[in-house]
PDB file of C-alpha atoms and ligand atoms in Angstrom:
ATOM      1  CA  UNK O 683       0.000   0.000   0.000  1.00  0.00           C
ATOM      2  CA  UNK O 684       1.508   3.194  -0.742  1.00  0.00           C
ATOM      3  CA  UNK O 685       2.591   4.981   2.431  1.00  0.00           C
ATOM      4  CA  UNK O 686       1.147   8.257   1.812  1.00  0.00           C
ATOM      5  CA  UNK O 687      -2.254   7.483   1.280  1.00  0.00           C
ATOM      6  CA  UNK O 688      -4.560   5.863   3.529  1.00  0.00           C
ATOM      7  CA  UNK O 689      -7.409   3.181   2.003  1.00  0.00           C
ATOM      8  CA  UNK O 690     -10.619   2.682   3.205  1.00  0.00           C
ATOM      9  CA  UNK O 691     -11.641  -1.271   3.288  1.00  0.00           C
ATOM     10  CA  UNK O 692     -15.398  -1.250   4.001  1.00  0.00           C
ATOM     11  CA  UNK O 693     -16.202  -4.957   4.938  1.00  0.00           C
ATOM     12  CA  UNK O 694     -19.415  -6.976   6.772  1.00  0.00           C
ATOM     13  CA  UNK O 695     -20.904 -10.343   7.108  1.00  0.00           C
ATOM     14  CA  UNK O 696     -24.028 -11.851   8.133  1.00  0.00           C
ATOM     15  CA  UNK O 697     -23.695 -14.190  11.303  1.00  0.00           C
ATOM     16  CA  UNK O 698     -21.742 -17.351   9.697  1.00  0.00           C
ATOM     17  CA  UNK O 699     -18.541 -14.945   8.511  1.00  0.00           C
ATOM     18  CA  UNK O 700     -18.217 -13.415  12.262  1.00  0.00           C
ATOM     19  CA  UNK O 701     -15.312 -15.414  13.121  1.00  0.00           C
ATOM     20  CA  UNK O 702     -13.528 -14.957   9.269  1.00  0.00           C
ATOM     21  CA  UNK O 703     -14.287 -10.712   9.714  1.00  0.00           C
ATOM     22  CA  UNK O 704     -12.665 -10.326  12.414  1.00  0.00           C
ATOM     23  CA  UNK O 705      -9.702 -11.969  11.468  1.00  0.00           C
ATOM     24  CA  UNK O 706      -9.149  -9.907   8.471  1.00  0.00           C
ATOM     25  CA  UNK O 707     -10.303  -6.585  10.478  1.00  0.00           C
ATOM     26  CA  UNK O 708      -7.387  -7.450  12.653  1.00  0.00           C
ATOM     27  CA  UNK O 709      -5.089  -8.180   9.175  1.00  0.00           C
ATOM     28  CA  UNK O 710      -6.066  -5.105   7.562  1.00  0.00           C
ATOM     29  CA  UNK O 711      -5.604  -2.805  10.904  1.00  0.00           C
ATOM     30  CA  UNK O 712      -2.199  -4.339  10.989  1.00  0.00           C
ATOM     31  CA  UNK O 713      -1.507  -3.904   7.483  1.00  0.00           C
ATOM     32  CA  UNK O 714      -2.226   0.189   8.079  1.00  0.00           C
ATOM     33  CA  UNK O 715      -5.968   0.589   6.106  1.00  0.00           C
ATOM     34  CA  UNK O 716      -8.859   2.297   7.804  1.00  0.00           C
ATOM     35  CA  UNK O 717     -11.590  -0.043   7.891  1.00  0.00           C
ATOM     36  CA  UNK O 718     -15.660   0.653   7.940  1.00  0.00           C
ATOM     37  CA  UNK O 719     -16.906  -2.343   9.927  1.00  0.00           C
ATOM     38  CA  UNK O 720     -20.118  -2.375   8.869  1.00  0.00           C
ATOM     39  CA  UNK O 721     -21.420  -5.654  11.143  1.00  0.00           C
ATOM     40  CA  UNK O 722     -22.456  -7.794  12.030  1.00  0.00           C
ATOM     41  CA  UNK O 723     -20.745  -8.910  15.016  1.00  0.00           C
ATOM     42  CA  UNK O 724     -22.650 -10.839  16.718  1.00  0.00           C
ATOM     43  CA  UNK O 725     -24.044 -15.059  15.462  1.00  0.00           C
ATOM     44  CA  UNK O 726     -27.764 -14.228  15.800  1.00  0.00           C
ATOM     45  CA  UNK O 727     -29.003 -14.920  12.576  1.00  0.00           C
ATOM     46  CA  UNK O 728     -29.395 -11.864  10.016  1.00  0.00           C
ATOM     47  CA  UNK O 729     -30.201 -11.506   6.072  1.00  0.00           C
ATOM     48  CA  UNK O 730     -26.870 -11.052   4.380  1.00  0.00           C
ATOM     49  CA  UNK O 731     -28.758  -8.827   1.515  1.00  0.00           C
ATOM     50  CA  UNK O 732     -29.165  -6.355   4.185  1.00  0.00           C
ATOM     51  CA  UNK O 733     -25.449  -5.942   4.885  1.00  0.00           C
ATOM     52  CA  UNK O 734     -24.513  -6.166   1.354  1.00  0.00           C
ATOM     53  CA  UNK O 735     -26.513  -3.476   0.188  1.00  0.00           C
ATOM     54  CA  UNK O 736     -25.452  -1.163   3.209  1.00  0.00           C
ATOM     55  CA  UNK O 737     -21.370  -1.636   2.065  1.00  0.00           C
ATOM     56  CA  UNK O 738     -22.371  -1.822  -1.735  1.00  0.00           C
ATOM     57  CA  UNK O 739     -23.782   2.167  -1.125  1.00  0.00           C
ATOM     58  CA  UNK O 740     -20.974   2.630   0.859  1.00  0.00           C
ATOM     59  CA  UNK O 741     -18.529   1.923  -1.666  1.00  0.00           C
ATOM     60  CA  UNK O 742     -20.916   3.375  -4.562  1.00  0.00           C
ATOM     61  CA  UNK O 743     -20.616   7.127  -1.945  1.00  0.00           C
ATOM     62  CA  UNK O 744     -17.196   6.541  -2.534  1.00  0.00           C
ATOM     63  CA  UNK O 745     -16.982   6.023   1.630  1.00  0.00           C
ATOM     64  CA  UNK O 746     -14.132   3.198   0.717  1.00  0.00           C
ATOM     65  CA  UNK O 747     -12.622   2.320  -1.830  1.00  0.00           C
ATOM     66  CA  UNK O 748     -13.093  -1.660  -1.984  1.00  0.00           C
ATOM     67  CA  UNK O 749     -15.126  -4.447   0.094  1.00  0.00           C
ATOM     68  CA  UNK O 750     -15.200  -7.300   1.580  1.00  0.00           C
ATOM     69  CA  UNK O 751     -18.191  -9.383   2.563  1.00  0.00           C
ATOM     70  CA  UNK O 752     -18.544 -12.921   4.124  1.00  0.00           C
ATOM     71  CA  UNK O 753     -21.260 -14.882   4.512  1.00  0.00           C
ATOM     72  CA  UNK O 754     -21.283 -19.212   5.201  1.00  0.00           C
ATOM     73  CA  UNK O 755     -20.757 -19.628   1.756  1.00  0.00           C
ATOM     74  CA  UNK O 756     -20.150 -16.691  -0.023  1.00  0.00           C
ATOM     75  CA  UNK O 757     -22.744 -17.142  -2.281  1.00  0.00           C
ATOM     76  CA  UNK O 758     -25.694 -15.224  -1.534  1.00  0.00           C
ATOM     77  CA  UNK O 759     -23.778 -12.123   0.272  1.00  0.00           C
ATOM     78  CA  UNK O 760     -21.840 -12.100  -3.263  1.00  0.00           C
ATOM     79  CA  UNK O 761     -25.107 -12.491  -5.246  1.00  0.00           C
ATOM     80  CA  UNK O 762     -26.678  -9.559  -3.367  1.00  0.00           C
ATOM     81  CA  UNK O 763     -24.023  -6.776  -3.757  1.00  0.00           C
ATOM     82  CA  UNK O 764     -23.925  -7.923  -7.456  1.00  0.00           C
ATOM     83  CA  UNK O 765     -27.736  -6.224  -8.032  1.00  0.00           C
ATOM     84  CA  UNK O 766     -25.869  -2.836  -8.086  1.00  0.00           C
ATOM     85  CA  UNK O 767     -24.356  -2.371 -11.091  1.00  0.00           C
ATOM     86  CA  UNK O 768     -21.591  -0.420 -10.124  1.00  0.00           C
ATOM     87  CA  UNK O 769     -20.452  -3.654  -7.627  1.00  0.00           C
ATOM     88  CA  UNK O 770     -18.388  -6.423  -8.872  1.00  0.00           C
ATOM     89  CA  UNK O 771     -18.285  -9.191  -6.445  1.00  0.00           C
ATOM     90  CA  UNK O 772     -16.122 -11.719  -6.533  1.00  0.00           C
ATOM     91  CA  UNK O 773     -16.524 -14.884  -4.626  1.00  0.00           C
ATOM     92  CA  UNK O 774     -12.872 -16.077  -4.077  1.00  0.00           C
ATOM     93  CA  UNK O 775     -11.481 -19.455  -2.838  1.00  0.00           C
ATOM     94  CA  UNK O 776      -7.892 -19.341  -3.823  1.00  0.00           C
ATOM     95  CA  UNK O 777      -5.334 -17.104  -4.499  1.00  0.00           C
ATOM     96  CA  UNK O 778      -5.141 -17.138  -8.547  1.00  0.00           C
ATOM     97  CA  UNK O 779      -9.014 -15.835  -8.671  1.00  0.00           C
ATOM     98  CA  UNK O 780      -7.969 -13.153  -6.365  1.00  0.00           C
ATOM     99  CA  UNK O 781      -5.273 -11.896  -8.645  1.00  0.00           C
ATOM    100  CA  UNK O 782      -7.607 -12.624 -11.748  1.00  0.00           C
ATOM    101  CA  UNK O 783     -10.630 -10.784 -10.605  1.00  0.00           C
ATOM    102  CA  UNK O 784      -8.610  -7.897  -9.997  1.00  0.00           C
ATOM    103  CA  UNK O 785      -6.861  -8.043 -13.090  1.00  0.00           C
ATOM    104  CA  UNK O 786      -9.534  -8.605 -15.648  1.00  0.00           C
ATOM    105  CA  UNK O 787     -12.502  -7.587 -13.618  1.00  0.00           C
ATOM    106  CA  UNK O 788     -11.715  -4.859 -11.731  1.00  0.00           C
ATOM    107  CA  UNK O 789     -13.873  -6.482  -8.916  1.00  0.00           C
ATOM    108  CA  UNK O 790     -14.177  -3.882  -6.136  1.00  0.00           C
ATOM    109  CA  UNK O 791     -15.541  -6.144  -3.368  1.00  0.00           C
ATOM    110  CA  UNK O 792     -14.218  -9.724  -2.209  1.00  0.00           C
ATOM    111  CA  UNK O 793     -16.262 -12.615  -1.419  1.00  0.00           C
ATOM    112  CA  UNK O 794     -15.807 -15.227   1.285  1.00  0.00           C
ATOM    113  CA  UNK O 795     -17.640 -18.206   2.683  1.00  0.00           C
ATOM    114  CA  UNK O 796     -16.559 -18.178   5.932  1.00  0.00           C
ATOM    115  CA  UNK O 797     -18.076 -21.682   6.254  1.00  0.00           C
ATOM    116  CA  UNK O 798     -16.384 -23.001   3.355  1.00  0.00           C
ATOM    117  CA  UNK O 799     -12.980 -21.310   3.339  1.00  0.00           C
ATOM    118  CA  UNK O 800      -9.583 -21.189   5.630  1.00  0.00           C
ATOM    119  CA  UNK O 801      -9.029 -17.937   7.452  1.00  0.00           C
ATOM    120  CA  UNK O 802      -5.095 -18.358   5.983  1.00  0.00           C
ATOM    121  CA  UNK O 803      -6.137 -18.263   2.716  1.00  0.00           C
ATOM    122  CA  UNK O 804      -8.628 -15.900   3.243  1.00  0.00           C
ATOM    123  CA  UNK O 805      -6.027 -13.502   4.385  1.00  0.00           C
ATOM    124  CA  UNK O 806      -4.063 -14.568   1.105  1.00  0.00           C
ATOM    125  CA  UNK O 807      -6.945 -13.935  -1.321  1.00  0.00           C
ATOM    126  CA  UNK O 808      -7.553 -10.094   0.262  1.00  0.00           C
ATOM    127  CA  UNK O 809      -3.752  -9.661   0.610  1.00  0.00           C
ATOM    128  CA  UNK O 810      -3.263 -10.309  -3.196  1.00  0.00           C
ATOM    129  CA  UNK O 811      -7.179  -8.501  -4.193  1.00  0.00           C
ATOM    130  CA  UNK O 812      -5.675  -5.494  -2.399  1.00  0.00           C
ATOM    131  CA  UNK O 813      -2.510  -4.862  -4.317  1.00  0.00           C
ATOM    132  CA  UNK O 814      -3.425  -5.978  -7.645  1.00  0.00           C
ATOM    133  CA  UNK O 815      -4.131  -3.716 -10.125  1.00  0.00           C
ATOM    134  CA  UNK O 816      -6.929  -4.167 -13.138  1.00  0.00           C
ATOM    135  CA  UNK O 817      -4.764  -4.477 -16.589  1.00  0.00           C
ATOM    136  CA  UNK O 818      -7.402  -2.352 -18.264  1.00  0.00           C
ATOM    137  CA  UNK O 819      -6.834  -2.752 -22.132  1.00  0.00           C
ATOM    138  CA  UNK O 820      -9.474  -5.159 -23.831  1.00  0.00           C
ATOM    139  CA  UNK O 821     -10.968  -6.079 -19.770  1.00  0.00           C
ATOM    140  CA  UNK O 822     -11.627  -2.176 -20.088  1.00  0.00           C
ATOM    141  CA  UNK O 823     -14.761  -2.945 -22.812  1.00  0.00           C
ATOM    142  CA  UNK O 824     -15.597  -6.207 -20.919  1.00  0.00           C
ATOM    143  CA  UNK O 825     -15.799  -4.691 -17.958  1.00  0.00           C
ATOM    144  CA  UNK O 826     -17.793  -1.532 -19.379  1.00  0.00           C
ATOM    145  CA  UNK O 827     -20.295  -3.694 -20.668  1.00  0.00           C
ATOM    146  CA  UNK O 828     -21.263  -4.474 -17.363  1.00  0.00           C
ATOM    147  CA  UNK O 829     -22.693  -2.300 -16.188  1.00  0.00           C
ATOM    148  CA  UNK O 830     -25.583  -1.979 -19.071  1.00  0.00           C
ATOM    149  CA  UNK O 831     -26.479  -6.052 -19.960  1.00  0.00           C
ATOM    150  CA  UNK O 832     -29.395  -4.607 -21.939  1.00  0.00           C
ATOM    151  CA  UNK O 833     -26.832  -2.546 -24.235  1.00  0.00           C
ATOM    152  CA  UNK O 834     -25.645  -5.278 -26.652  1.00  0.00           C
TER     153      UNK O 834
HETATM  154  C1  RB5 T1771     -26.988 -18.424   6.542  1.00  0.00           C
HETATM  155  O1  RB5 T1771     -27.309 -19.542   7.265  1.00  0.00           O
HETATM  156  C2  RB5 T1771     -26.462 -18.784   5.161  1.00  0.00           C
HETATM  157  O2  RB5 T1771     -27.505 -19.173   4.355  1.00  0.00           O
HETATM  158  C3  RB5 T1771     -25.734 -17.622   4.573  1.00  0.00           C
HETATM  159  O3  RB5 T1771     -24.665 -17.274   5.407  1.00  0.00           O
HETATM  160  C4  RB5 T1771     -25.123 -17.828   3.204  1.00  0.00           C
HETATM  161  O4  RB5 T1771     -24.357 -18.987   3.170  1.00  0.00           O
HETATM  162  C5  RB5 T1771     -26.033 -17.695   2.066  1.00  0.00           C
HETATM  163  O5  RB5 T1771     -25.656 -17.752   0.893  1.00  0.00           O
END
């Protein structure tokens, strides 16, 4: 991270990523970003679209400048923030998607299942998401295209 500017990581969970958040809260603190914990932080049950859609505005108001959300699996915190078209969520499990997604996606938010995947590699995947840039070039178009399906 360069040393002269400070990044905003915005990241939440519903209750089965508690135990994964706080591990990477306590990653990123170390590693000198300003977080927005958005919750939850407690494991009484909650929806995961409603913490998705509070960091997707978040990052959309430009209060951070990339995500993370956890949920058991991932999968329907990822789907969620996804419905806003400015969001690109990618649900990561290894180390080579969190490289790609930055490269040729330009995701802005991370995925996790905190059910399904290792805290280490966890802390791998948003290591490598955080300091990878996108390549732009021909993922510029791809990636444009996004955010109007009903264009082509
Ligand atoms: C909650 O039990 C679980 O369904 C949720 O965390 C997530 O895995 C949904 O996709």
């Amino acid at each position: 991270m360069p040393q002269n500017s400070i990044k905003i990581v915005a990241i939440a969970c519903d209750h089965g990523g508690v135990e994964m958040k706080s591990a990477l809260v306590e990653m990123l603190s170390k590693d000198g970003y300003e977080i927005l914990d958005l919750g939850t932080n407690q494991t009484t049950s909650v929806d995961y679209p409603d913490y998705a859609n509070e960091l997707s505005r978040a990052l959309i108001d430009g209060k951070a400048f990339r995500g993370v959300l956890i949920c058991g699996s991932g999968i329907g915190i990822s789907i969620a923030a996804n419905r806003f078209p400015q969001i690109r969520a990618a649900l990561i499990h290894d180390a080579l998607g969190a490289k790609l997604c930055r490269e040729h996606n330009n995701a802005n938010v991370i995925a996790f299942g905190g059910r399904t995947l290792g805290i280490e590699t966890a802390r791998d995947c948003l290591s490598i998401f955080l300091n990878t840039e996108f390549e732009g070039g021909r993922h510029e178009r791809r990636v444009a295209k996004l955010l109007n399906p009903h264009s082509t």
